[in-house]
Coordinates of C-alpha atoms in Angstrom, one line a residue:
X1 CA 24.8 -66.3 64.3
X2 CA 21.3 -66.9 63.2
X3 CA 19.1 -63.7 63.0
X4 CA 15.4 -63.9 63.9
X5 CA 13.0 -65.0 61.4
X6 CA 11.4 -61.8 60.9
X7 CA 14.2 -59.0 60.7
X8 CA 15.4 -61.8 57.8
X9 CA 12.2 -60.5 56.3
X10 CA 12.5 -57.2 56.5
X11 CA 16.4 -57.0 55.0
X12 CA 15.2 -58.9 52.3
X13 CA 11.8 -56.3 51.6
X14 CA 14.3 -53.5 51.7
X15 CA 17.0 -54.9 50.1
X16 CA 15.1 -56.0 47.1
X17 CA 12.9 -52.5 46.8
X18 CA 15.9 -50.8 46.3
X19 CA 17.4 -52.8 44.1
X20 CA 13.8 -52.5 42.1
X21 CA 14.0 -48.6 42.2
X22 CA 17.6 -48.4 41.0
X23 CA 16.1 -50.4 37.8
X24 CA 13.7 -47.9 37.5
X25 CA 16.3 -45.1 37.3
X26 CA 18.8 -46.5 35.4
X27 CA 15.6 -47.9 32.7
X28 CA 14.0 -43.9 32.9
X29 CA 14.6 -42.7 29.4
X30 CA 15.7 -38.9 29.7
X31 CA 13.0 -36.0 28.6
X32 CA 13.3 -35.4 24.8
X33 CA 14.0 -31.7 23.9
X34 CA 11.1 -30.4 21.5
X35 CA 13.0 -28.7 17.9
X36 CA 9.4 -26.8 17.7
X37 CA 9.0 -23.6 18.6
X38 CA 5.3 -22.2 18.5
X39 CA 3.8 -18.8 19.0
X40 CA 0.2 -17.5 18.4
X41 CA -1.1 -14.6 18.5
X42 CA -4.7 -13.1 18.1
X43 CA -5.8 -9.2 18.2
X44 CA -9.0 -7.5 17.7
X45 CA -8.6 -3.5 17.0
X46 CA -11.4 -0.8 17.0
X47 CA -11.6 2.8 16.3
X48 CA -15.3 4.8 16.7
X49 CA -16.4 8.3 16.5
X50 CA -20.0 9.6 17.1
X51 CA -21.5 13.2 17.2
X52 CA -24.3 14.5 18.5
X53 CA -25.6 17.9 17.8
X54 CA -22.1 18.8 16.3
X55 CA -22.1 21.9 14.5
X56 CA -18.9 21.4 12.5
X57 CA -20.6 18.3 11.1
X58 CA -19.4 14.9 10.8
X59 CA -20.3 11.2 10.3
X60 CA -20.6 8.5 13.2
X61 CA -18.9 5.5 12.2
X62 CA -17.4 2.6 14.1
X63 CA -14.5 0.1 12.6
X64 CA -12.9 -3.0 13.9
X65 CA -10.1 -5.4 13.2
X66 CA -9.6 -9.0 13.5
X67 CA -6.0 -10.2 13.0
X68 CA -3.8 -13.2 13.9
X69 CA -0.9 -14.9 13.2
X70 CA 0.6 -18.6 14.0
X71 CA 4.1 -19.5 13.5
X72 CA 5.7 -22.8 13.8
X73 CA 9.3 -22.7 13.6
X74 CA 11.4 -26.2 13.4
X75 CA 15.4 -26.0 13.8
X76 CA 17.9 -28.8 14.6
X77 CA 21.2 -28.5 13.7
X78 CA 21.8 -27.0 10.4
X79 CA 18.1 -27.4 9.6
X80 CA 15.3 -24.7 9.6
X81 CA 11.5 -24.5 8.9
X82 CA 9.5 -22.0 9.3
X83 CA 5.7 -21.8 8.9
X84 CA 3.3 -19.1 9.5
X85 CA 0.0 -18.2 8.8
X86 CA -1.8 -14.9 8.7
X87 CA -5.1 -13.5 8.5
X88 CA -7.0 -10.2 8.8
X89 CA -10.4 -8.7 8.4
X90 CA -12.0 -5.4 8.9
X91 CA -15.4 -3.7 8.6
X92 CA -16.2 -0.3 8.8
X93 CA -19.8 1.4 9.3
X94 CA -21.1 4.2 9.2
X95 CA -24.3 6.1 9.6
X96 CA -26.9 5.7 6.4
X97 CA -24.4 3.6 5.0
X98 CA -24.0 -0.3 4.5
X99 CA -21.1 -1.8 6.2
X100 CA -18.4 -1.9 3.9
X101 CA -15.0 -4.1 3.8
X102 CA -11.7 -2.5 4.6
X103 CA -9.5 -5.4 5.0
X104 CA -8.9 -8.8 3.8
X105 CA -6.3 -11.3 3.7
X106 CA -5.5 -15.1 4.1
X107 CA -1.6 -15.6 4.1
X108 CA 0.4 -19.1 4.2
X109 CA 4.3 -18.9 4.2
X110 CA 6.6 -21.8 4.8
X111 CA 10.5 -21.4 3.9
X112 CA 12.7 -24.7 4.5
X113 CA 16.5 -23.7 4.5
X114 CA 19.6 -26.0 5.1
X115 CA 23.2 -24.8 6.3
X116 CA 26.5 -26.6 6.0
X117 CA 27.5 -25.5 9.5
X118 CA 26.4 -24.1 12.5
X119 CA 28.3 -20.9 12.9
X120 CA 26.9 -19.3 8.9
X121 CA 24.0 -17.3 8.8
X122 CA 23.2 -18.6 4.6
X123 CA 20.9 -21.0 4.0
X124 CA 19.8 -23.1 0.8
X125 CA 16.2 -22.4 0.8
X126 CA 13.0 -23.3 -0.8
X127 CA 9.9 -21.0 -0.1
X128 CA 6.3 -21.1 -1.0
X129 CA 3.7 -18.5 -0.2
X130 CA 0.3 -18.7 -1.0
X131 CA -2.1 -15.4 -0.7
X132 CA -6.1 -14.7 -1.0
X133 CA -9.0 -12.8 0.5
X134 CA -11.8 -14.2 2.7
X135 CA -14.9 -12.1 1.3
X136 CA -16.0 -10.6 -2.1
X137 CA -14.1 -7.0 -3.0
X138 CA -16.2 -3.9 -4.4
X139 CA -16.0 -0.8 -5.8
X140 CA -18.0 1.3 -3.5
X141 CA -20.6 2.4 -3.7
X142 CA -21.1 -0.5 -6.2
X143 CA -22.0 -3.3 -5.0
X144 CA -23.5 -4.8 -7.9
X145 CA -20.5 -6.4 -9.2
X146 CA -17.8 -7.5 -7.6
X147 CA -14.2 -6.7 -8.2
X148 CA -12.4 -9.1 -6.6
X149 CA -13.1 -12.8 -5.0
X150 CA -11.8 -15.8 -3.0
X151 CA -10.0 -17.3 -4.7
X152 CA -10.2 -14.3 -7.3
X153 CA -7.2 -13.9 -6.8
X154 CA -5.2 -16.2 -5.5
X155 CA -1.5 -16.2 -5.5
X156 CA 1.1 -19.1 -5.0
X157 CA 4.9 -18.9 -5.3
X158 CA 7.1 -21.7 -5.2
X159 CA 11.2 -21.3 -5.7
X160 CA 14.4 -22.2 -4.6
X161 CA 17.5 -20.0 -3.6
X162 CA 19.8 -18.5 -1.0
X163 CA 18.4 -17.0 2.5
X164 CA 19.9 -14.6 5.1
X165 CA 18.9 -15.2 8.5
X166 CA 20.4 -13.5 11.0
X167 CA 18.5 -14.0 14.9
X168 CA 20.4 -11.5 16.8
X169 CA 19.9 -8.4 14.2
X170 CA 16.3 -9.8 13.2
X171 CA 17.2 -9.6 9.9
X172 CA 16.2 -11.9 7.0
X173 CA 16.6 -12.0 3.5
X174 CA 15.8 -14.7 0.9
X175 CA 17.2 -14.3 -2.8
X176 CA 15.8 -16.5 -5.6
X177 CA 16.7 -16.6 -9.0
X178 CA 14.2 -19.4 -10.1
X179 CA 10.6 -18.7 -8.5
X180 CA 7.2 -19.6 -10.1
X181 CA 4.3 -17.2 -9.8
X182 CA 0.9 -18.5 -10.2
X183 CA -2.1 -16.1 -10.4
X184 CA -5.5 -17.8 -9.9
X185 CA -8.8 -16.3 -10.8
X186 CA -11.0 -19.0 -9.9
X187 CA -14.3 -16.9 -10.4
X188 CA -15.4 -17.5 -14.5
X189 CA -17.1 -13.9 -14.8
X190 CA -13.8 -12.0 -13.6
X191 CA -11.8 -14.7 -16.1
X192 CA -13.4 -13.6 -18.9
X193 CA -13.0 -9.8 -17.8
X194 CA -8.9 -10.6 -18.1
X195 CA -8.9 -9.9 -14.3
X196 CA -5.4 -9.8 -12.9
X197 CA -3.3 -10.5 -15.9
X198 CA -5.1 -13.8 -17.0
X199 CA -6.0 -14.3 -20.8
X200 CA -9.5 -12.6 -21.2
X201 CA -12.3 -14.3 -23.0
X202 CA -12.6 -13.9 -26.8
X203 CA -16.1 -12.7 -28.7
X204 CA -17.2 -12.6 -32.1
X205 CA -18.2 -9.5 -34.2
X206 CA -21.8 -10.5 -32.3
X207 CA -20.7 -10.4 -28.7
X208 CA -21.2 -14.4 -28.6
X209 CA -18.8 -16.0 -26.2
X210 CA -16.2 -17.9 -28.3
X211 CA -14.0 -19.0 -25.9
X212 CA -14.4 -18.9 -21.9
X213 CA -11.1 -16.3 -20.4
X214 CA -8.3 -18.5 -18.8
X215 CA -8.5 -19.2 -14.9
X216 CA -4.8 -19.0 -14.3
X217 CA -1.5 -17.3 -15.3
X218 CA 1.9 -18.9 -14.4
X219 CA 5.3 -16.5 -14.6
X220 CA 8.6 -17.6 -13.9
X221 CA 10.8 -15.3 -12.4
X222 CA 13.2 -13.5 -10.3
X223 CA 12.4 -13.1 -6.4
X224 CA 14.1 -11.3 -3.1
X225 CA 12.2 -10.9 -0.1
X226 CA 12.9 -8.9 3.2
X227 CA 12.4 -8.9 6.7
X228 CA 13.7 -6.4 9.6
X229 CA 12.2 -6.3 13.2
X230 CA 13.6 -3.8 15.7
X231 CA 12.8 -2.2 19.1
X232 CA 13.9 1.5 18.1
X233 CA 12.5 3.1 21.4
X234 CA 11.1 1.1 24.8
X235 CA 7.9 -0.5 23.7
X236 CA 8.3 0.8 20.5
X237 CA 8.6 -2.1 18.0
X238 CA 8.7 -1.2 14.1
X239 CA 8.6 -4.5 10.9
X240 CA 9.0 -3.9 7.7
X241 CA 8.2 -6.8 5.3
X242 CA 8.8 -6.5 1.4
X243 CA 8.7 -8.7 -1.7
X244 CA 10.0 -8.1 -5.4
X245 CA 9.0 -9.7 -8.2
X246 CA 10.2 -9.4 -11.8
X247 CA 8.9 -12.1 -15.1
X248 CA 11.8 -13.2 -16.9
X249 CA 9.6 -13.6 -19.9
X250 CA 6.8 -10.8 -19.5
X251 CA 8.5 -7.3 -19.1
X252 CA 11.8 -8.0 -17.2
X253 CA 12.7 -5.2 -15.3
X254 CA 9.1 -4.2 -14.9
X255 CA 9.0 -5.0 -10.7
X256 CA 6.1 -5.9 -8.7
X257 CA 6.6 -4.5 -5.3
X258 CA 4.6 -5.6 -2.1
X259 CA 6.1 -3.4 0.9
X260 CA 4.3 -3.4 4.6
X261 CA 5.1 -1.8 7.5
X262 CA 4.1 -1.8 11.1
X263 CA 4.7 0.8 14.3
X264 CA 3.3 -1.3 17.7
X265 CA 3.2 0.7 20.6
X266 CA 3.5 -1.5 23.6
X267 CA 1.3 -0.4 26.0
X268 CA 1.1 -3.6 28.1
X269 CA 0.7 -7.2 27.7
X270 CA -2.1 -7.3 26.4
X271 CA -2.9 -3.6 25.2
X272 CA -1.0 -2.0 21.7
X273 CA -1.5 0.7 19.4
X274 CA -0.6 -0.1 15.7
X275 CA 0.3 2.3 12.9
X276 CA 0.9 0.4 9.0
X277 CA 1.4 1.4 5.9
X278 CA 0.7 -1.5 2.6
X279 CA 2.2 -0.3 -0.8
X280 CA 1.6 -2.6 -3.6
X281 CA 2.3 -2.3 -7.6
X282 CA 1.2 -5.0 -10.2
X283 CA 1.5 -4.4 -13.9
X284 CA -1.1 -7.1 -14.2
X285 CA -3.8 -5.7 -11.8
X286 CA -6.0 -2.7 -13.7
X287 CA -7.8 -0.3 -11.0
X288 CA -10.9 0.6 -12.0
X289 CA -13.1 3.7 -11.5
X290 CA -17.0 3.8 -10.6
X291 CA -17.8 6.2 -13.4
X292 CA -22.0 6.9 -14.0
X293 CA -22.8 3.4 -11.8
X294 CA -20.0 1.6 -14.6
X295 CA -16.7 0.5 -13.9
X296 CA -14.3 1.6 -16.0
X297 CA -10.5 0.0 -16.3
X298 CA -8.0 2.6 -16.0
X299 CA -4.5 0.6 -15.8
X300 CA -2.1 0.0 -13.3
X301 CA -2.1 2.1 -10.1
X302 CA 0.3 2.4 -7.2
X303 CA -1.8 0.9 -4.3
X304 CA -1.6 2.6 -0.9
X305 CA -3.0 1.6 2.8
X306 CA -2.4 3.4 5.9
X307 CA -4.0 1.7 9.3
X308 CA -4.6 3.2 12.5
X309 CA -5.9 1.1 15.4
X310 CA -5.5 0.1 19.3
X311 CA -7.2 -2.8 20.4
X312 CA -6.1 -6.2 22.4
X313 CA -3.7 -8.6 21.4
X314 CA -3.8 -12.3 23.0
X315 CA -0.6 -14.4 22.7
X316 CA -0.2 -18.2 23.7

């Protein structure tokens, strides 16, 4: 039996769209899985105080904050690289006085590790960090001359060894027998001062300039590095970060310790209070002391920071 012209038609249409869309669906390549992981995060803290007509006495000042951090974290399989980069600046001021710099610093970490399996937590690693400062650093109320640099210092660290990460605990340690540590001092003036360990400038009986101070220092040494995260209360969330340093060559034994900590009090998503604490001890790096309008060099000190601050934090 011969079916009318037109229902032919329409069999055919619908016959051959569907056998159109089945190609499409069998052709549709499946959504790719990203091995990136990204999180930023950006914070501005401020703390004031102001009197007026207050007998006890006091100063007005106000201070503020600017932080953030930005991690990019790669894993597939029994690889793993992890990026981050970290940055804060603060200013204090108060009355009658010029604003004056209370914190500074421009941090790049990246530590590639690769596992023979999937179930260890050890990794062979290979780490390099690379710290400076945004904004010249003075010894107030001097600010004549400055202390301190971008650039002036700068420190990189490049080395090889075993790492300890462990995602459930938040734990991570890396252990490197063979690391390089490179201290820049690009500024000439605080060169020739022997600023942070480099080879100062030499000068004739005269005080004439015979040779111009070196502009960088390279160590070779051991290094271990730390990192613990951990919720101890609800919205209580305490980090402690710490790196050791010893120069196989220079003083072995004679450790350089860089040690932070931070207390982040959850208030909401977008609201936290933060208590830290940044000890840090260089044999190489001389404090000096403002003494009659001239700094004097008075050798190595234990260095000690303790902030205070609530403020927003925006993460994306």
């Amino acid at each position: 039996m011969k079916l009318p012209i037109r229902i032919s038609v329409i069999i055919v249409f619908f016959t051959a769209q569907n056998t159109f869309s089945q190609d499409i669906i069998q052709t549709k390549k499946p959504d790719t899985i990203s091995h990136w992981e990204n999180k930023n995060s950006v914070g501005f803290d401020i703390s004031q105080i102001a009197f007026l007509n207050w007998n006890a006495g006091g100063v007005s000042s106000v201070s503020g904050l600017l932080k953030g951090k930005f991690t990019r974290k790669y894993t597939n399989g029994n690889i793993k690289w992890l990026n981050e980069l970290i940055f804060k600046y603060g200013m204090n001021k108060q009355d009658g006085i010029e604003p004056r710099k209370t914190d500074d610093a421009f941090q790049v970490n990246s530590t590639f590790g690769y596992r023979r399996d999937t179930i260890s937590n050890w990794y062979h690693s290979a780490k390099f960090n690379f710290n400076t400062q945004f904004t010249n650093g003075y010894a107030y109320p001097n600010t004549d001359n400055a202390i301190s640099k971008p650039f002036a210092p700068a420190y990189v660290f490049l080395g090889v060894g075993a790492e300890y990460s462990n995602k459930e605990k938040k734990i991570n340690v890396y252990i490197s027998p063979l690391t390089q540590k490179t201290t820049l001092v690009l500024d000439q003036k605080l060169a020739n001062q022997g600023a942070f360990g480099v080879t100062k400038a030499v000068y004739d009986d005269n005080g004439i300039l015979v040779s111009q101070g070196k502009r960088s220092r390279t160590e070779l040494g051991f290094l271990i590095t730390g990192a613990h995260k951990k919720e101890v209360f609800k919205n209580i969330i305490i980090e402690n970060r710490i790196n050791l340093y010893s120069d196989y060559i220079n003083n072995f034994g004679n450790i350089d310790v860089d040690w932070q900590m931070q207390m982040d009090l959850v208030v909401n998503q977008y609201v936290k209070a933060n208590i830290g604490a940044y000890l840090l001890y260089d044999d190489d790096i001389k404090a000096k002391k403002d003494v009659g309008g001239e700094q004097v060099t008075i050798g190595p000190k234990v260095q000690l920071k303790q902030l205070l601050g609530v403020g927003l934090v925006y993460d994306f």
